[in-house]
Coordinates of C-alpha atoms in Angstrom, one line a residue:
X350 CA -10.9 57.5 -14.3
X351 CA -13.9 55.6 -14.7
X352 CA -12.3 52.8 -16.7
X353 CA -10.1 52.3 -13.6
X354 CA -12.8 52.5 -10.7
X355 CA -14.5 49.9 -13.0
X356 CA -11.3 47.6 -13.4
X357 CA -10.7 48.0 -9.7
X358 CA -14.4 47.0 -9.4
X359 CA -13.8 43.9 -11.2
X360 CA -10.8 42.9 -9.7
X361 CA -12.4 43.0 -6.3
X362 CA -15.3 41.1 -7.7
X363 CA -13.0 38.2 -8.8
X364 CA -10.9 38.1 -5.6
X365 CA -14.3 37.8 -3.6
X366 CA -15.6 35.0 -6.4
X367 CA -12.3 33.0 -5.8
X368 CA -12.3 33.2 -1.7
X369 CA -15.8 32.3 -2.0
X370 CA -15.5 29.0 -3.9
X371 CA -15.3 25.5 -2.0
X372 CA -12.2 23.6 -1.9
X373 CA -11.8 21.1 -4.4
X374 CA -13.0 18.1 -2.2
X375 CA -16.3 19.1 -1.5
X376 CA -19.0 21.8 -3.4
X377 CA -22.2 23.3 -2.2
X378 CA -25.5 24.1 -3.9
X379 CA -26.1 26.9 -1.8
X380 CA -28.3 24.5 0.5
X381 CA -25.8 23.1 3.2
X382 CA -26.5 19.7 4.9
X383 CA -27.8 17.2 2.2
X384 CA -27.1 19.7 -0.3
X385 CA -23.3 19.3 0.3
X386 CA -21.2 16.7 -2.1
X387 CA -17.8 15.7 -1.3
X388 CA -15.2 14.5 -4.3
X389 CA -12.9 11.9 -3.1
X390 CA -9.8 11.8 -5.1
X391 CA -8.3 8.2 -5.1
X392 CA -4.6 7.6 -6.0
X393 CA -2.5 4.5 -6.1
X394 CA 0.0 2.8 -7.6
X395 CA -1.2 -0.8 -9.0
X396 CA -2.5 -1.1 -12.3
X397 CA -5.9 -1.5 -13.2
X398 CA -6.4 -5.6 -13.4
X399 CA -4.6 -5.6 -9.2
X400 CA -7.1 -6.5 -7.1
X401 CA -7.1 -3.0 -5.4
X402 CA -8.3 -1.3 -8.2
X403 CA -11.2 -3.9 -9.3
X404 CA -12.1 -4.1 -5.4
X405 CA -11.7 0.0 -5.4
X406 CA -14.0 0.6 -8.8
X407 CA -16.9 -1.2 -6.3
X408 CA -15.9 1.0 -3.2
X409 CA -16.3 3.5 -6.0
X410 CA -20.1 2.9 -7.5
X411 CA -21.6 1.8 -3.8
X412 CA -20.6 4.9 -2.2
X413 CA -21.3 7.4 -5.5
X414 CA -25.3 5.4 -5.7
X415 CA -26.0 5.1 -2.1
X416 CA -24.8 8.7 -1.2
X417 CA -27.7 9.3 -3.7
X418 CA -24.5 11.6 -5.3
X419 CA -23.4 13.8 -2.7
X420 CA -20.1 11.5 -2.6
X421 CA -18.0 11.2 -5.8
X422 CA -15.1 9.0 -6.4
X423 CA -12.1 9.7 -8.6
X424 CA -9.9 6.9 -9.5
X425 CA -6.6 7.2 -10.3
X426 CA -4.5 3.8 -10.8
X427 CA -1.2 3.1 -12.2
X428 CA 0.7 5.8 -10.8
X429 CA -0.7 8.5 -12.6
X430 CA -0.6 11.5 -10.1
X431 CA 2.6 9.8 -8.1
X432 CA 5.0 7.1 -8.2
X433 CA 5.9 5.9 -4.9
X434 CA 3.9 5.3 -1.8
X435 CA 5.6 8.2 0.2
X436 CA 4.7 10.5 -2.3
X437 CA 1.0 9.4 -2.1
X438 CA 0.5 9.3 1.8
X439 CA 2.3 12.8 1.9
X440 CA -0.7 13.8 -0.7
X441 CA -3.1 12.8 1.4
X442 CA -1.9 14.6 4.4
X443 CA -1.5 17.6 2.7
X444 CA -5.2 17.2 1.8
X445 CA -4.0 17.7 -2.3
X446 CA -6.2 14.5 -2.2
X447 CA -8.4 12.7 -0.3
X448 CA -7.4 8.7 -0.5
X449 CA -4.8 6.5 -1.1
X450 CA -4.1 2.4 -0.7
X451 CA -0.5 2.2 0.1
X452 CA 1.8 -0.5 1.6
X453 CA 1.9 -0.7 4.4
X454 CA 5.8 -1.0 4.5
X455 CA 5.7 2.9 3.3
X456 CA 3.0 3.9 6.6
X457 CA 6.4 3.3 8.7
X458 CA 8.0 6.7 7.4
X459 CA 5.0 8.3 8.9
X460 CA 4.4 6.6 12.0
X461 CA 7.4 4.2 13.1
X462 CA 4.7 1.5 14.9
X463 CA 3.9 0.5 11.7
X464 CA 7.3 -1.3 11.5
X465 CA 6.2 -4.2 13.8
X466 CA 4.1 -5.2 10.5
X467 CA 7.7 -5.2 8.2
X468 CA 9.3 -7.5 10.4
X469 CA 10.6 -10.8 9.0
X470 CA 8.7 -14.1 8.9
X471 CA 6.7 -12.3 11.7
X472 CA 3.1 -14.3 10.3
X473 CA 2.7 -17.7 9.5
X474 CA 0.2 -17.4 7.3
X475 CA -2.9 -15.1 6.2
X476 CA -5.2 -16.2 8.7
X477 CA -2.7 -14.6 11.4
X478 CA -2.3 -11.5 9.8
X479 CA -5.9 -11.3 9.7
X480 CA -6.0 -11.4 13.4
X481 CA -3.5 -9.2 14.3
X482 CA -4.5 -6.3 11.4
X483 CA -8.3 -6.6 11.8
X484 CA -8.4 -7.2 16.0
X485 CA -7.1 -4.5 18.7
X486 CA -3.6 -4.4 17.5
X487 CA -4.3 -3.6 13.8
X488 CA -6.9 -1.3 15.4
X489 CA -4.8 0.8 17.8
X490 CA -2.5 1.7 15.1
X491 CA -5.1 2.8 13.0
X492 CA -6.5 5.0 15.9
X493 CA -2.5 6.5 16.3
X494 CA -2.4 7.5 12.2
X495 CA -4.5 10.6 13.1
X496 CA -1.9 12.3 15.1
X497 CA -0.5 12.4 11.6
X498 CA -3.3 13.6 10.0
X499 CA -4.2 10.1 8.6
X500 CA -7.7 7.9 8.7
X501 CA -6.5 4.5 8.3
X502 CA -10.0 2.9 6.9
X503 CA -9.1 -0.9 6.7
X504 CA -6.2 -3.1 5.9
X505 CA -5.9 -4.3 2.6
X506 CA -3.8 -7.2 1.3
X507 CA -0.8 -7.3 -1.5
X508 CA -0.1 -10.8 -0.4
X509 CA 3.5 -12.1 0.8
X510 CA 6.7 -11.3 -0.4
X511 CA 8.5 -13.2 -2.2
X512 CA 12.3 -12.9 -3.9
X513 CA 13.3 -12.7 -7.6
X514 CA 16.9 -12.1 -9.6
X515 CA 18.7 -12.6 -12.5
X516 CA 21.8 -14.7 -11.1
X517 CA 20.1 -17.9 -10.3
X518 CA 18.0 -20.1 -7.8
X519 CA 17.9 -18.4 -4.6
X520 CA 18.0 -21.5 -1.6
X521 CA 19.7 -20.4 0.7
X522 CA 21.2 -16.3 2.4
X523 CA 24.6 -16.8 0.9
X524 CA 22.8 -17.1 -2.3
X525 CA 22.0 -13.7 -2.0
X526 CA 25.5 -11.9 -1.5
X527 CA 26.5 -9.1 -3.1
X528 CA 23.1 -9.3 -5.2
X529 CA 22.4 -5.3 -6.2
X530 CA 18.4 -5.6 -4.3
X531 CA 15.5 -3.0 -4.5
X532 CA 14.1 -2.5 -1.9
X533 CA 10.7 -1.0 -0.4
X534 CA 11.6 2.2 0.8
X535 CA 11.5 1.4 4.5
X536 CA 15.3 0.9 6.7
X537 CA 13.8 -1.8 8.1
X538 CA 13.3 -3.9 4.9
X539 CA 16.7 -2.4 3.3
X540 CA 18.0 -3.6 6.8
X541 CA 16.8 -7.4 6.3
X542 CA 18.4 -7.5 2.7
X543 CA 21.4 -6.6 4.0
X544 CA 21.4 -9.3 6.7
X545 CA 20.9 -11.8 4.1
X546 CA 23.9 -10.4 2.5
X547 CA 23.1 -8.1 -0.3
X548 CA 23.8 -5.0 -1.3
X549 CA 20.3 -3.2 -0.9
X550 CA 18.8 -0.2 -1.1
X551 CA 15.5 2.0 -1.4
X552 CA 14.1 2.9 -4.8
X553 CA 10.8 3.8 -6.1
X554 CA 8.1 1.2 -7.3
X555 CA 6.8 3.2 -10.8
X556 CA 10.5 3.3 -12.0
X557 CA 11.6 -0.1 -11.2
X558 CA 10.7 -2.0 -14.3
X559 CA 13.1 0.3 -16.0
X560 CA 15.8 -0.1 -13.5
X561 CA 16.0 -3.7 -13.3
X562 CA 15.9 -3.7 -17.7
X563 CA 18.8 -1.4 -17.4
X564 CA 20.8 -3.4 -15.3
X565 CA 20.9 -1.1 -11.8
X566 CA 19.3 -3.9 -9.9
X567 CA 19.6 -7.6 -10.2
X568 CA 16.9 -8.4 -7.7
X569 CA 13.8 -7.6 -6.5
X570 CA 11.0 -8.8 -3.8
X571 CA 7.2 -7.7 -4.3
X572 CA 3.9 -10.1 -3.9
X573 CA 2.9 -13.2 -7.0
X574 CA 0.2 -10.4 -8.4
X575 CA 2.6 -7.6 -8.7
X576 CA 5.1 -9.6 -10.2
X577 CA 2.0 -10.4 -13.0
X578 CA 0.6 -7.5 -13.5
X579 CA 3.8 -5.1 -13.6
X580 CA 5.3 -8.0 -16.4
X581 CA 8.6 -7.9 -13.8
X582 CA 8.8 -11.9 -15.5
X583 CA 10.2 -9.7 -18.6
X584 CA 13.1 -8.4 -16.6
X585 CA 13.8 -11.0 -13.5
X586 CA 14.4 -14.7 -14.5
X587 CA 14.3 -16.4 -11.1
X588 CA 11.4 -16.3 -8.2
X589 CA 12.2 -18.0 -5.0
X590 CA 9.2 -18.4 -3.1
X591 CA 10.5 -17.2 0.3
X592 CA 7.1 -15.7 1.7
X593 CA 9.3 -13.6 3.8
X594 CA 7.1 -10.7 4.4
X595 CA 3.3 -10.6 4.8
X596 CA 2.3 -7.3 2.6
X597 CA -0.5 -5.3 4.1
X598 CA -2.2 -2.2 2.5
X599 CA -4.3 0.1 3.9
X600 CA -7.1 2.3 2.2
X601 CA -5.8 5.8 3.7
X602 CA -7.9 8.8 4.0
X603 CA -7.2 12.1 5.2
X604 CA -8.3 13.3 8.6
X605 CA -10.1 16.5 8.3
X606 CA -11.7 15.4 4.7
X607 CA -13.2 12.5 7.0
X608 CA -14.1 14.4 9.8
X609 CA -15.6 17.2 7.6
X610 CA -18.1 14.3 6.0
X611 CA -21.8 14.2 7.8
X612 CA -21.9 11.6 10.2
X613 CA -24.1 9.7 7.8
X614 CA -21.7 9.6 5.1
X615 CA -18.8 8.5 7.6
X616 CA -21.0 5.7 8.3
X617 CA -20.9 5.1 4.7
X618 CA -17.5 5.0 4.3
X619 CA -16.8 2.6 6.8
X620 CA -19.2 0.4 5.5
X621 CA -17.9 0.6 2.1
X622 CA -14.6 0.2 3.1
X623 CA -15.3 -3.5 4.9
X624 CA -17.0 -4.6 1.6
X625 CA -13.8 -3.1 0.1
X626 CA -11.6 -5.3 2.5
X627 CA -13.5 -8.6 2.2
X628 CA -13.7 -8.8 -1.9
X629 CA -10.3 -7.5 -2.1
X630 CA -8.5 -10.0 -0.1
X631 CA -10.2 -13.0 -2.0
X632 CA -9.5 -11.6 -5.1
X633 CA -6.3 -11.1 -3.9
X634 CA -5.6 -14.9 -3.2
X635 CA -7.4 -16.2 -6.3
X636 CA -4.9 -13.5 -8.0
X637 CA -1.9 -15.5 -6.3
X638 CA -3.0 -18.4 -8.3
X639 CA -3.9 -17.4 -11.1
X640 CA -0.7 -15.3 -11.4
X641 CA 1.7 -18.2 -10.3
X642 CA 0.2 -20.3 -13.3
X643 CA 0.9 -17.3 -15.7
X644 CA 4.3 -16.3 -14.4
X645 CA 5.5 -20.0 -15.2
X646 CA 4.0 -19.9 -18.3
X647 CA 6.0 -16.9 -19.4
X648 CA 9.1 -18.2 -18.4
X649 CA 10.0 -17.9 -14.8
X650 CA 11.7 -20.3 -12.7
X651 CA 10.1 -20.8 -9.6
X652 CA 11.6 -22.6 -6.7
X653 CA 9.9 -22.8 -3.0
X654 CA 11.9 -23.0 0.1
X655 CA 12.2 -26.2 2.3
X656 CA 11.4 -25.6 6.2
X657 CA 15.0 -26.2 6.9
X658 CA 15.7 -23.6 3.9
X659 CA 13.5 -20.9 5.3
X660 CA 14.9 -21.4 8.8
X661 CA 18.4 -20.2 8.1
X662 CA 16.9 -17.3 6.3
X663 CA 14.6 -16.6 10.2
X664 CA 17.8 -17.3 11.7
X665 CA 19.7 -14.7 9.4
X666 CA 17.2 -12.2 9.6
X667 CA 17.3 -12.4 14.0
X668 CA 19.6 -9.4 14.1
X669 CA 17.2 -7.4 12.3
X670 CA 14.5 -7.8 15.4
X671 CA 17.1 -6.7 17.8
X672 CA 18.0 -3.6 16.2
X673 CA 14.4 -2.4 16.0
X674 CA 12.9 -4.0 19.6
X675 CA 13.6 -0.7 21.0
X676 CA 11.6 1.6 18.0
X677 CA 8.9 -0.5 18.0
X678 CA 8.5 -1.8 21.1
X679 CA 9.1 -5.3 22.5
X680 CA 4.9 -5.3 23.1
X681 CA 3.6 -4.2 19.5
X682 CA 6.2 -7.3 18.9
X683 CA 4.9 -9.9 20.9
X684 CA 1.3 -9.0 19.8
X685 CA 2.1 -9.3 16.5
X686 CA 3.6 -12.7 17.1
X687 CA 0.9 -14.2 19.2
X688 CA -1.5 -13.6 16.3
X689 CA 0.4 -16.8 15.5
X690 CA -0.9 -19.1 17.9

């Protein structure tokens, strides 16, 4: 009998031990306040030379030395822990961790505004999409991810889109019929493939290289730097530049993690995160031509698109605005577009 009263004894001391312990994105010393350090778990997809991972091993050391260690940052590039976007953001919602740097393409599943940034040949160039993401637009949406249980930080760049295959030259829509087309996975982008005539559809990034080896796609889209740094030159033979898309990322954190942080640490954050934004969007363009350079080298062909060219793709791609006006909003449109001018 007293073997058992002890064993029951233990047992209740180990249930109360395990209630008692912090969660696993933040621990305590017993002294509260300052006492309290936070671990921020931080996964993404891009492999380690991307410029989101060298711009996020800085975000890293300036928060972990000027938190004087009550912050702590786990990276975890490549894939790792998940192999799509969707699978990420839905991570950090659930709060299994605490950051993530997706596409923006994939934010759309969560929140459908996001699609106004997805639209086709919607920015001219950078310096536009800097206007529109970084001003009261980008702003607002960032503001409306909480709802989900989202912190959008900043907006990050992948650079724009361009189009690769294994058929030939892409120069014109008809070009691209019947060409078996990954695609982000995002209607919206599947829904622009389609207008240009191929036979797209959704698929994840981390097993992509292996589908288009083996055959089940023939073409792809994805920014210069990804096209490097995932070797996609191995397994696509043709890149069209066709700068269709402006790629956006976003340096996602979840909403009670943030709001949980001191207020001097959220200050932090932010701050860190602007660095973040600046060095990785340079990086990001010296990547572009560096990258360009290297992918010719290994073997690509690479063909840009005339103004004329990339106008019949704009005008084949004008059904795709109609069917989404009402979803995202004629307004969020317009905004966008005026970033433009």
């Amino acid at each position: 009998m007293k073997k058992l009263t002890g064993l029951i004894l233990l047992m209740l001391v180990l249930i109360l031990a395990a209630c008692g312990r912090p969660d696993s994105g933040s621990s305590s010393d017993g002294e509260g306040g300052e006492g309290e350090t936070y671990t921020i778990r931080l996964a993404h997809l891009v492999p380690e030379e991307q410029s989101s991972h060298v711009a996020a091993v800085d975000f890293k050391e300036k928060l972990e030395a000027e938190s004087d260690g009550r912050l702590k940052v786990e990276l975890y590039p490549n894939g790792q822990l998940y192999g799509s976007d969707r699978e990420a953001i839905e991570a950090v919602q659930l709060g299994n961790i605490e950051m993530t740097i997706p596409a923006v393409a994939a934010m759309a599943s969560f929140n459908e505004k996001f699609q106004v940034f997805d639209l086709p040949f919607l920015f001219n160039n950078n310096e536009a999409a800097y206007k529109a993401l970084d001003g009261d637009l980008g702003q607002e949406l960032m503001a409306d991810l909480e709802s989900n249980g989202l912190k959008g930080l900043v907006f990050g760049e992948n650079g724009f889109r361009h189009v690769s295959n294994n058929e030939g030259p892409i120069e014109k829509p008809e070009d691209m019929e019947g060409l078996k087309m990954r695609t982000l996975e995002s209607p919206l982008h599947t829904d622009t493939f389609n207008a240009f005539g191929a036979n797209a559809s959704p698929f994840a990034f981390g097993e992509l290289y292996t589908a288009l080896q083996q055959g089940t796609y023939d073409a792809m889209d994805c920014p210069i730097s990804l096209y490097y740094t995932n070797k996609f030159y191995e397994v696509q033979d043709y890149l069209t530049l066709t700068g269709h898309v402006y790629a956006a990322t976003s340096l996602l954190m979840n909403d009670d993690f943030y709001n949980d942080l001191p207020e001097d640490l959220q200050e932090l954050l932010m701050e860190a995160s602007e660095e973040f934004r600046t060095q990785q969007r340079e990086l990001a363009q010296q990547q572009d031509t560096e990258f360009m350079d290297q992918l010719e080298a290994e073997g690509m062909q690479i063909n840009d698109l005339t103004d004329e060219q990339r106008d019949a793709f704009r005008e084949a791609a004008a059904p795709v605005y109609e069917k989404y006006e009402g979803q995202i909003g004629a307004d969020l449109i317009d905004r966008a577009l005026e970033a433009n001018n």
